[in-house]
Coordinates of C-alpha atoms and ligand atoms in Angstrom, one line a residue:
X85 CA 24.0 14.9 9.6
X86 CA 21.1 12.4 9.3
X87 CA 21.5 9.0 10.8
X88 CA 19.5 6.0 9.5
X89 CA 18.9 2.8 11.0
X90 CA 18.6 0.2 8.3
X91 CA 16.9 -2.6 10.2
X92 CA 13.1 -2.1 10.5
X93 CA 13.4 -4.3 13.6
X94 CA 15.8 -2.0 15.3
X95 CA 13.7 1.2 14.3
X96 CA 10.5 -0.5 15.7
X97 CA 12.3 -1.3 18.9
X98 CA 13.8 2.1 19.3
X99 CA 10.4 3.7 18.6
X100 CA 8.6 1.6 21.3
X101 CA 11.3 2.2 23.9
X102 CA 11.2 5.9 23.2
X103 CA 7.4 6.1 23.4
X104 CA 7.5 4.0 26.6
X105 CA 10.2 6.2 28.2
X106 CA 8.2 9.4 27.5
X107 CA 5.1 7.8 28.9
X108 CA 6.9 6.4 32.1
X109 CA 8.7 9.7 32.7
X110 CA 5.5 11.7 32.4
X111 CA 3.4 9.4 34.4
X112 CA 6.2 9.0 37.1
X113 CA 6.7 12.8 37.2
X114 CA 3.0 13.3 37.7
X115 CA 2.8 10.7 40.4
X116 CA 5.7 12.3 42.2
X117 CA 4.3 16.0 41.8
X118 CA 0.8 14.8 43.1
X119 CA 2.1 12.8 46.0
X120 CA 4.5 15.8 47.1
X121 CA 1.5 18.2 47.0
X122 CA -0.8 15.9 49.0
X123 CA 2.0 15.2 51.7
X124 CA 3.1 18.7 52.1
X125 CA -0.6 20.0 52.3
X126 CA -1.3 17.5 55.0
X127 CA 1.7 18.8 57.0
X128 CA 0.6 22.5 56.5
X129 CA -3.0 21.7 57.6
X130 CA -1.6 19.9 60.8
X131 CA 0.6 23.0 61.5
X132 CA -2.3 25.6 61.0
X133 CA -4.6 23.6 63.2
X134 CA -1.9 23.4 65.9
X135 CA -1.4 27.2 65.8
X136 CA -5.3 27.5 66.2
X137 CA -5.4 25.1 69.0
X138 CA -2.3 26.6 70.8
X139 CA -4.1 30.1 70.5
X140 CA -7.3 28.8 72.1
X141 CA -5.4 26.9 74.8
X142 CA -3.3 30.1 75.7
X143 CA -6.5 32.1 75.9
X144 CA -8.0 29.6 78.2
X145 CA -5.0 29.3 80.4
X146 CA -4.9 33.0 80.7
X147 CA -8.6 33.1 81.5
X148 CA -8.1 30.8 84.2
X149 CA -5.7 33.3 85.8
X150 CA -2.3 31.7 84.9
X151 CA 0.4 34.1 84.1
X152 CA 1.6 34.3 80.5
X153 CA 4.9 32.3 81.0
X154 CA 3.0 29.4 82.8
X155 CA 0.2 29.6 80.2
X156 CA 2.8 29.6 77.5
X157 CA 4.7 26.6 79.0
X158 CA 1.6 24.5 79.8
X159 CA 0.3 25.0 76.2
X160 CA 3.7 24.3 74.6
X161 CA 4.1 21.0 76.6
X162 CA 0.5 19.9 76.3
X163 CA 0.2 20.3 72.6
X164 CA 3.6 19.4 71.2
X165 CA 3.9 15.9 69.8
X166 CA 6.9 13.9 68.5
X167 CA 6.3 15.2 65.1
X168 CA 5.4 18.8 65.9
X169 CA 7.0 21.4 68.0
X170 CA 5.4 24.4 69.4
X171 CA 7.0 27.8 70.7
X172 CA 5.7 31.0 71.8
X173 CA 7.4 34.3 71.6
X174 CA 6.8 37.9 72.5
X175 CA 6.4 40.4 69.9
X176 CA 10.0 41.5 70.2
X177 CA 11.1 38.0 69.6
X178 CA 11.9 36.8 73.1
X179 CA 11.0 33.0 73.7
X180 CA 8.4 32.6 76.3
X181 CA 8.1 28.8 76.1
X182 CA 8.7 25.9 73.7
X183 CA 8.2 22.2 73.5
X184 CA 11.0 19.8 73.8
X185 CA 12.9 19.3 70.7
X186 CA 15.2 16.5 69.5
X187 CA 18.6 17.6 70.3
X188 CA 19.7 21.3 69.8
X189 CA 17.5 22.4 67.1
X190 CA 18.2 25.8 65.8
X191 CA 15.7 27.3 63.5
X192 CA 16.0 30.8 62.0
X193 CA 12.9 32.6 62.6
X194 CA 11.9 35.3 59.9
X195 CA 11.8 38.8 61.3
X196 CA 8.9 39.0 63.7
X197 CA 7.7 42.2 62.0
X198 CA 7.0 40.4 58.8
X199 CA 4.6 38.0 60.3
X200 CA 1.0 38.9 59.5
X201 CA -1.5 39.2 62.4
X202 CA -4.5 38.1 60.5
X203 CA -3.5 34.8 59.1
X204 CA -1.2 32.0 59.7
X205 CA 2.0 32.4 57.7
X206 CA 3.6 29.1 56.4
X207 CA 7.2 29.0 55.6
X208 CA 9.9 26.5 54.9
X209 CA 13.3 27.0 56.7
X210 CA 16.5 25.1 56.4
X211 CA 18.2 24.1 59.8
X212 CA 21.3 26.0 60.5
X213 CA 23.4 23.2 61.7
X214 CA 23.2 19.6 61.1
X215 CA 22.7 18.4 57.4
X216 CA 20.5 21.0 56.4
X217 CA 17.2 19.3 57.2
X218 CA 14.3 21.3 56.1
X219 CA 11.6 22.4 58.5
X220 CA 8.0 23.8 57.9
X221 CA 6.9 26.6 60.2
X222 CA 3.4 28.1 60.7
X223 CA 3.5 31.4 62.5
X224 CA 0.8 33.7 63.6
X225 CA 0.6 37.0 65.7
X226 CA -2.0 36.2 68.1
X227 CA -3.8 39.0 70.0
X228 CA -5.8 37.5 72.9
X229 CA -9.0 39.7 73.0
X230 CA -9.3 39.1 76.7
X231 CA -6.1 40.3 77.7
X232 CA -5.2 42.7 74.8
X233 CA -1.7 41.3 74.4
X234 CA 0.0 40.0 71.3
X235 CA 2.2 36.8 71.1
X236 CA 3.9 35.0 68.3
X237 CA 2.9 31.4 68.1
X238 CA 5.1 29.2 66.0
X239 CA 4.4 25.6 65.2
X240 CA 6.9 23.6 63.3
X241 CA 7.8 20.1 62.0
X242 CA 10.6 18.4 60.2
X243 CA 10.0 17.9 56.4
X244 CA 12.8 15.2 56.6
X245 CA 10.4 12.1 56.8
X246 CA 8.3 13.3 53.9
X247 CA 11.4 14.4 51.9
X248 CA 12.8 10.9 52.5
X249 CA 9.5 9.3 51.4
X250 CA 9.7 11.4 48.2
X251 CA 13.2 10.5 47.7
X252 CA 12.4 6.9 48.0
X253 CA 9.7 7.3 45.4
X254 CA 12.2 8.8 43.1
X255 CA 14.8 6.2 43.6
X256 CA 12.1 3.5 43.0
X257 CA 11.3 5.2 39.7
X258 CA 15.0 5.5 38.9
X259 CA 15.2 1.7 39.1
X260 CA 11.8 0.8 37.7
X261 CA 11.9 2.9 34.6
X262 CA 15.1 1.5 33.1
X263 CA 14.1 -1.9 34.0
X264 CA 10.7 -1.4 32.3
X265 CA 12.4 0.1 29.2
X266 CA 14.8 -2.8 29.0
X267 CA 11.9 -5.4 29.3
X268 CA 9.9 -3.5 26.7
X269 CA 13.1 -3.2 24.5
X270 CA 13.7 -6.9 24.6
X271 CA 10.0 -7.7 24.2
X272 CA 9.8 -5.3 21.3
X273 CA 12.9 -6.8 19.7
X274 CA 11.5 -10.3 19.9
X275 CA 8.0 -9.2 18.7
X276 CA 9.5 -7.2 15.7
X277 CA 11.6 -10.4 15.0
X278 CA 8.6 -12.7 15.1
X279 CA 6.4 -10.3 13.0
X280 CA 9.0 -9.7 10.5
X281 CA 10.2 -13.3 10.2
X282 CA 7.6 -14.0 7.4
X283 CA 9.0 -11.0 5.4
X284 CA 12.4 -12.4 5.7
X285 CA 11.2 -15.8 4.5
X286 CA 9.3 -14.2 1.6
X287 CA 12.3 -12.2 0.6
X288 CA 14.4 -15.5 0.6
X289 CA 11.9 -17.4 -1.4
X290 CA 11.3 -14.5 -3.8
X291 CA 15.1 -14.4 -4.5
X292 CA 14.9 -17.9 -5.7
X293 CA 12.2 -17.3 -8.2
X294 CA 13.6 -16.4 -11.5
X295 CA 12.5 -15.8 -15.0
X296 CA 13.2 -19.5 -15.7
X297 CA 11.4 -20.7 -12.7
X298 CA 8.3 -18.8 -12.1
X299 CA 6.4 -21.7 -10.7
X300 CA 7.4 -20.9 -7.0
X301 CA 5.1 -19.3 -4.8
X302 CA 5.6 -17.3 -1.4
X303 CA 4.6 -18.9 1.9
X304 CA 1.4 -17.4 3.3
X305 CA 1.4 -18.0 7.0
X306 CA -1.9 -16.2 7.8
X307 CA -3.8 -15.0 4.6
X308 CA -5.9 -12.6 6.6
X309 CA -3.1 -10.4 8.0
X310 CA -1.2 -7.6 6.2
X311 CA 1.7 -9.8 5.4
X312 CA -0.4 -12.7 4.3
X313 CA -2.3 -10.3 2.0
X314 CA 1.1 -9.0 0.7
X315 CA 2.2 -12.5 0.0
X316 CA -1.1 -13.3 -1.6
X317 CA -0.9 -10.3 -3.9
X318 CA 2.7 -11.3 -4.9
X319 CA 1.7 -14.7 -5.6
X320 CA -1.2 -13.5 -7.9
X321 CA 1.4 -11.4 -9.7
X322 CA 3.7 -14.4 -10.1
X323 CA 0.6 -16.3 -11.4
X324 CA 0.0 -13.7 -14.1
X325 CA 3.7 -13.4 -14.9
X326 CA 3.9 -17.2 -15.1
X327 CA 0.8 -17.2 -17.4
X328 CA 2.1 -14.3 -19.7
X329 CA 5.4 -16.1 -19.9
X330 CA 3.9 -19.3 -20.8
X331 CA 1.6 -17.5 -23.4
X332 CA 4.7 -15.9 -24.8
X333 CA 6.6 -19.2 -25.1
X334 CA 3.5 -20.8 -26.7
X335 CA 3.3 -17.8 -29.2
X336 CA 7.1 -18.2 -30.0
X337 CA 6.7 -21.8 -30.6
X338 CA 3.6 -21.5 -32.7
X339 CA 5.1 -18.7 -34.7
X340 CA 8.3 -20.7 -35.5
X341 CA 6.3 -23.6 -36.4
X342 CA 4.1 -21.5 -38.8
X343 CA 6.9 -19.6 -40.3
X344 CA 8.6 -22.9 -41.2
X345 CA 5.8 -24.1 -43.8
X346 CA 6.3 -21.2 -46.3
X347 CA 10.0 -21.2 -45.9
X348 CA 10.2 -24.9 -46.7
X349 CA 7.8 -24.6 -49.6
X350 CA 9.9 -21.7 -50.9
X351 CA 13.0 -23.7 -50.6
X352 CA 11.5 -26.8 -52.1
X353 CA 10.2 -24.8 -55.2
X354 CA 13.7 -23.1 -55.7
X355 CA 15.5 -26.5 -55.2
X356 CA 13.1 -28.4 -57.7
X357 CA 13.6 -25.5 -60.3
X358 CA 17.4 -25.6 -59.9
X359 CA 17.8 -29.5 -59.9
X360 CA 17.9 -29.7 -63.7
X361 CA 20.3 -27.7 -65.7
X362 CA 17.7 -26.6 -68.2
X363 CA 14.1 -25.9 -67.6
X364 CA 11.5 -24.3 -69.9
X365 CA 10.1 -20.9 -69.1
X366 CA 6.8 -22.4 -67.8
X367 CA 8.7 -24.4 -65.3
X368 CA 10.7 -21.4 -64.0
X369 CA 7.5 -19.3 -64.0
X370 CA 5.7 -21.8 -62.0
X371 CA 8.5 -22.1 -59.5
X372 CA 8.7 -18.2 -59.4
X373 CA 4.8 -18.1 -58.7
X374 CA 5.1 -20.6 -55.8
X375 CA 8.0 -18.5 -54.4
X376 CA 6.0 -15.3 -54.7
X377 CA 2.9 -16.7 -53.1
X378 CA 4.8 -18.1 -50.2
X379 CA 6.7 -14.9 -49.8
X380 CA 3.4 -12.9 -49.7
X381 CA 2.1 -15.4 -47.3
X382 CA 5.2 -15.0 -45.1
X383 CA 5.2 -11.3 -45.2
X384 CA 1.4 -11.2 -44.1
X385 CA 2.3 -13.6 -41.4
X386 CA 5.2 -11.5 -40.1
X387 CA 3.1 -8.4 -40.3
X388 CA 0.3 -10.0 -38.2
X389 CA 2.8 -11.5 -35.7
X390 CA 4.5 -8.1 -35.4
X391 CA 1.2 -6.5 -34.9
X392 CA -0.1 -8.9 -32.4
X393 CA 3.3 -8.9 -30.4
X394 CA 3.2 -5.1 -30.3
X395 CA -0.6 -5.2 -29.2
X396 CA 0.3 -7.5 -26.4
X397 CA 3.2 -5.3 -25.3
X398 CA 0.8 -2.3 -25.6
X399 CA 3.4 -0.6 -27.8
X400 CA 1.3 -0.6 -31.1
X401 CA 1.3 3.1 -32.2
X402 CA -2.4 3.5 -32.6
X403 CA -3.3 6.7 -34.4
X404 CA -6.9 7.6 -34.3
X405 CA -8.2 9.9 -37.0
X406 CA -11.6 10.8 -38.5
X407 CA -12.5 8.6 -41.5
X408 CA -15.4 7.2 -43.3
X409 CA -16.1 3.5 -42.9
X410 CA -18.0 3.3 -46.2
X411 CA -14.9 4.6 -48.0
X412 CA -12.6 2.1 -46.4
X413 CA -15.1 -0.8 -47.1
X414 CA -15.2 0.2 -50.7
X415 CA -11.3 0.4 -51.1
X416 CA -11.0 -3.0 -49.6
X417 CA -13.8 -4.4 -51.7
X418 CA -12.2 -3.2 -54.9
X419 CA -8.9 -4.9 -53.9
X420 CA -10.7 -8.1 -53.0
X421 CA -12.6 -8.1 -56.3
X422 CA -9.2 -8.6 -58.2
X423 CA -8.4 -11.8 -56.2
X424 CA -12.1 -12.9 -56.3
X425 CA -12.3 -12.6 -60.0
X426 CA -9.7 -15.3 -60.5
X427 CA -12.0 -17.7 -58.8
X428 CA -15.1 -16.3 -60.4
X429 CA -16.4 -15.1 -57.0
X430 CA -18.5 -12.0 -57.0
X431 CA -18.0 -9.6 -54.2
X432 CA -20.9 -7.1 -53.6
X433 CA -21.1 -4.1 -51.4
X434 CA -24.0 -2.1 -50.1
X435 CA -25.1 -0.2 -47.1
X436 CA -25.0 3.4 -45.6
X437 CA -22.9 6.1 -46.9
X438 CA -21.0 8.8 -45.0
X439 CA -20.4 6.4 -41.8
X440 CA -18.0 8.7 -40.1
X441 CA -15.7 7.1 -37.5
X442 CA -12.8 7.8 -35.4
X443 CA -10.1 5.1 -35.3
X444 CA -6.8 3.8 -36.7
X445 CA -7.5 3.8 -40.5
X446 CA -4.7 1.3 -41.2
X447 CA -6.0 -1.3 -38.6
X448 CA -9.7 -0.8 -39.7
X449 CA -8.5 -1.5 -43.3
X450 CA -6.6 -4.7 -42.2
X451 CA -9.7 -5.8 -40.2
X452 CA -12.1 -5.6 -43.1
X453 CA -9.4 -7.1 -45.5
X454 CA -8.9 -10.1 -43.3
X455 CA -12.7 -10.7 -43.1
X456 CA -13.2 -10.4 -46.8
X457 CA -10.0 -12.3 -47.6
X458 CA -11.4 -15.3 -45.6
X459 CA -14.8 -14.9 -47.2
X460 CA -13.2 -15.0 -50.7
X461 CA -10.8 -17.8 -49.9
X462 CA -13.6 -20.1 -48.6
X463 CA -16.0 -19.3 -51.3
X464 CA -16.6 -22.0 -54.0
X465 CA -16.4 -20.9 -57.7
X466 CA -19.2 -18.9 -58.9
X467 CA -20.3 -17.9 -55.3
X468 CA -21.2 -14.6 -53.9
X469 CA -19.8 -12.5 -51.1
X470 CA -21.6 -9.5 -49.6
X471 CA -20.3 -6.8 -47.4
X472 CA -22.9 -4.6 -45.8
X473 CA -22.3 -1.6 -43.7
X474 CA -25.2 -0.7 -41.4
X475 CA -25.8 1.9 -38.6
X476 CA -28.2 0.3 -36.3
X477 CA -28.9 0.3 -32.5
X478 CA -26.5 3.1 -31.9
X479 CA -23.6 1.2 -33.6
X480 CA -21.9 0.6 -36.9
X481 CA -22.2 -2.8 -38.2
X482 CA -20.0 -4.3 -41.0
X483 CA -21.4 -7.7 -42.1
X484 CA -19.3 -10.0 -44.2
X485 CA -21.3 -13.0 -45.6
X486 CA -20.2 -15.8 -47.9
X487 CA -21.5 -19.0 -49.4
X488 CA -18.7 -21.1 -48.3
X489 CA -18.7 -24.4 -46.5
X490 CA -19.3 -22.8 -43.1
X491 CA -17.3 -23.5 -40.0
X492 CA -18.0 -26.7 -37.9
X493 CA -19.8 -26.1 -34.7
X494 CA -17.0 -27.6 -32.6
X495 CA -14.5 -25.2 -34.2
X496 CA -16.6 -22.1 -33.8
X497 CA -15.5 -21.2 -30.3
X498 CA -11.9 -21.2 -31.2
X499 CA -11.6 -19.5 -34.6
X500 CA -10.7 -16.2 -33.0
X501 CA -7.7 -17.8 -31.1
X502 CA -4.2 -17.2 -32.2
X503 CA -2.8 -19.8 -34.6
X504 CA -6.0 -21.7 -34.5
X505 CA -7.0 -23.2 -38.0
X506 CA -10.0 -25.4 -38.6
X507 CA -8.2 -27.9 -40.6
X508 CA -4.6 -27.5 -40.6
X509 CA -3.7 -30.7 -42.4
X510 CA -5.9 -30.0 -45.5
X511 CA -4.4 -29.5 -48.8
X512 CA -5.6 -25.8 -48.8
X513 CA -3.8 -25.2 -45.5
X514 CA -0.6 -24.6 -47.6
X515 CA -2.2 -21.5 -49.1
X516 CA -3.9 -20.2 -46.0
X517 CA -2.6 -17.9 -43.2
X518 CA -1.2 -18.9 -39.8
X519 CA -4.5 -18.7 -38.1
X520 CA -3.9 -15.0 -37.0
X521 CA -6.4 -13.3 -39.3
X522 CA -9.3 -13.5 -37.0
X523 CA -7.2 -12.9 -33.9
X524 CA -6.2 -9.6 -35.4
X525 CA -9.7 -8.9 -36.4
X526 CA -10.8 -9.4 -32.9
X527 CA -8.0 -7.2 -31.4
X528 CA -8.8 -4.4 -33.7
X529 CA -12.5 -4.5 -32.9
X530 CA -11.7 -4.5 -29.2
X531 CA -9.2 -1.7 -29.5
X532 CA -12.0 0.4 -31.0
X533 CA -14.5 -0.4 -28.4
X534 CA -16.3 -2.9 -30.5
X535 CA -16.6 -6.7 -31.1
X536 CA -16.7 -9.3 -33.8
X537 CA -18.8 -12.3 -33.9
X538 CA -19.6 -15.2 -36.1
X539 CA -23.2 -14.5 -36.5
X540 CA -24.1 -17.4 -38.6
X541 CA -22.3 -20.4 -40.0
X542 CA -23.8 -23.4 -41.9
X543 CA -23.0 -25.4 -44.9
X544 CA -24.7 -22.5 -46.9
X545 CA -22.0 -20.0 -45.7
X546 CA -20.8 -18.0 -42.8
X547 CA -21.6 -14.5 -41.6
X548 CA -19.1 -12.4 -39.7
X549 CA -20.3 -9.2 -38.0
X550 CA -18.1 -6.4 -36.6
X551 CA -19.9 -3.9 -34.4
X552 CA -18.1 -0.6 -33.7
X553 CA -19.4 2.4 -31.6
X554 CA -20.7 5.5 -33.4
X555 CA -18.0 7.7 -32.2
X556 CA -17.4 9.8 -35.3
Ligands
ADP966 P1 -6.0 -17.6 -41.3 O1 -5.3 -16.2 -41.2 O2 -5.1 -18.6 -41.5 O3 -7.1 -17.7 -42.4 P2 -8.0 -17.0 -39.6 O4 -7.8 -16.6 -38.0 O5 -8.4 -15.9 -40.4 O6 -6.8 -17.8 -40.0 O7 -9.2 -18.1 -39.5 C1 -9.2 -19.1 -38.5 C2 -9.8 -20.3 -39.1 O8 -11.2 -20.1 -39.4 C3 -9.2 -20.8 -40.4 O9 -8.8 -22.1 -40.2 C4 -10.3 -20.7 -41.4 O10 -10.4 -22.2 -42.1 C5 -11.6 -20.6 -40.7 N1 -12.3 -19.6 -41.3 C6 -12.2 -18.3 -41.2 N2 -13.1 -17.6 -42.0 C7 -13.8 -18.5 -42.6 C8 -15.0 -18.4 -43.4 N3 -15.5 -17.2 -43.9 N4 -15.6 -19.7 -43.9 C9 -15.0 -20.9 -43.5 N5 -14.0 -20.8 -42.5 C10 -13.4 -19.8 -42.2

């Protein structure tokens, strides 16, 4: 079964406390082990020294002519201290002398035969009676060279004071560790609470930011720390969303506005035609022509709107395929000539052949059509429109030039914007598009890695150039 703690604050706190607990236990354990080792080693050194000194003293006393029992007694009494006792035995385990002990201490000696004669043997024994206090003994079989006799010298001390000291250390650790953990837990909880407070505030504020109200921003306490950067990034996202939403609203508003004109014109034409019971054929024909014109304009607008909306959403199904730009230009020119001839405008076309290109044929065709359409529409009667296809500087260039009135300098920077028209109130505006044609041209050019520019515009005419990469 997995157990999950939902609160980040609780998880952080538990993590601190666990890490600290491990650290304290390891450090405490190490201190205890080191301390015990040092203290016990010091005791052992003292006992080994005592055995050594006792041996020398015994030897000296015997050399001075004392008998073994006296020598043993005087050595035991002289060398014993409050902490250390001394006893001297014969090799068959008979006690010759021992220093005074506290009370009736009975210590079990190991079998004498097991005591080595060369070195001092150290052993820990537990007192038989009492509460089982531990003692440390140092024993050595001593052969006195001058007298060729062997005795067992035993030095001992109680381990009780040292055991108690270590016990006190353990008890202290047993208090200190939980208190330290408790304090660390409280501190960690408080710290986590403080650190996470901005996140809680951000979540609260983010909840209040909705689709209708994207103007709110998250509070940024310290823009340099991680949370500040998160809030900053989130605010940038909101900024972009707000911008996109406002663009979309503007798009909708402009689109509805633009669609209204052809619909109103269509309705008016139909109403006027229907107002009188009888009309002659010419009048009906005229009304139907107006309706047909406006329906065409409307369908072009809807097409452009739909294409641009899908382009924005990134859902336009672009299908790239190999094609020849010269063929497309030729086809579009042929179509444009039909409209142009009604205004006595000549459309001429020249340039390179076999200009292979990889792109969306339908979009490229619409791009060229829009440029040519504009050129023809803005041309005066009898003027000339040229379309040239070049391959220069590692790029294809489609250059559409007309002899129209040109575009005023102040309008030039805006003509590629959506719904932008140079003179929306002019009488001709009724027949024009919704200001989407050049926006679409620009999008198609960008989509194919190219660009469109108004390379020249004066009262002698305008020239638009589309550059596309040579990728075919
Ligand atoms: P629309 O689809 O309404 O024609 P466009 O985006 O194609 O809109 O053009 C934007 C504006 O630029 C229009 O108002 C139009 O008057 C002007 N324009 C475009 N092409 C030419 C041109 N060749 N000569 C003069 N004006 C032009």
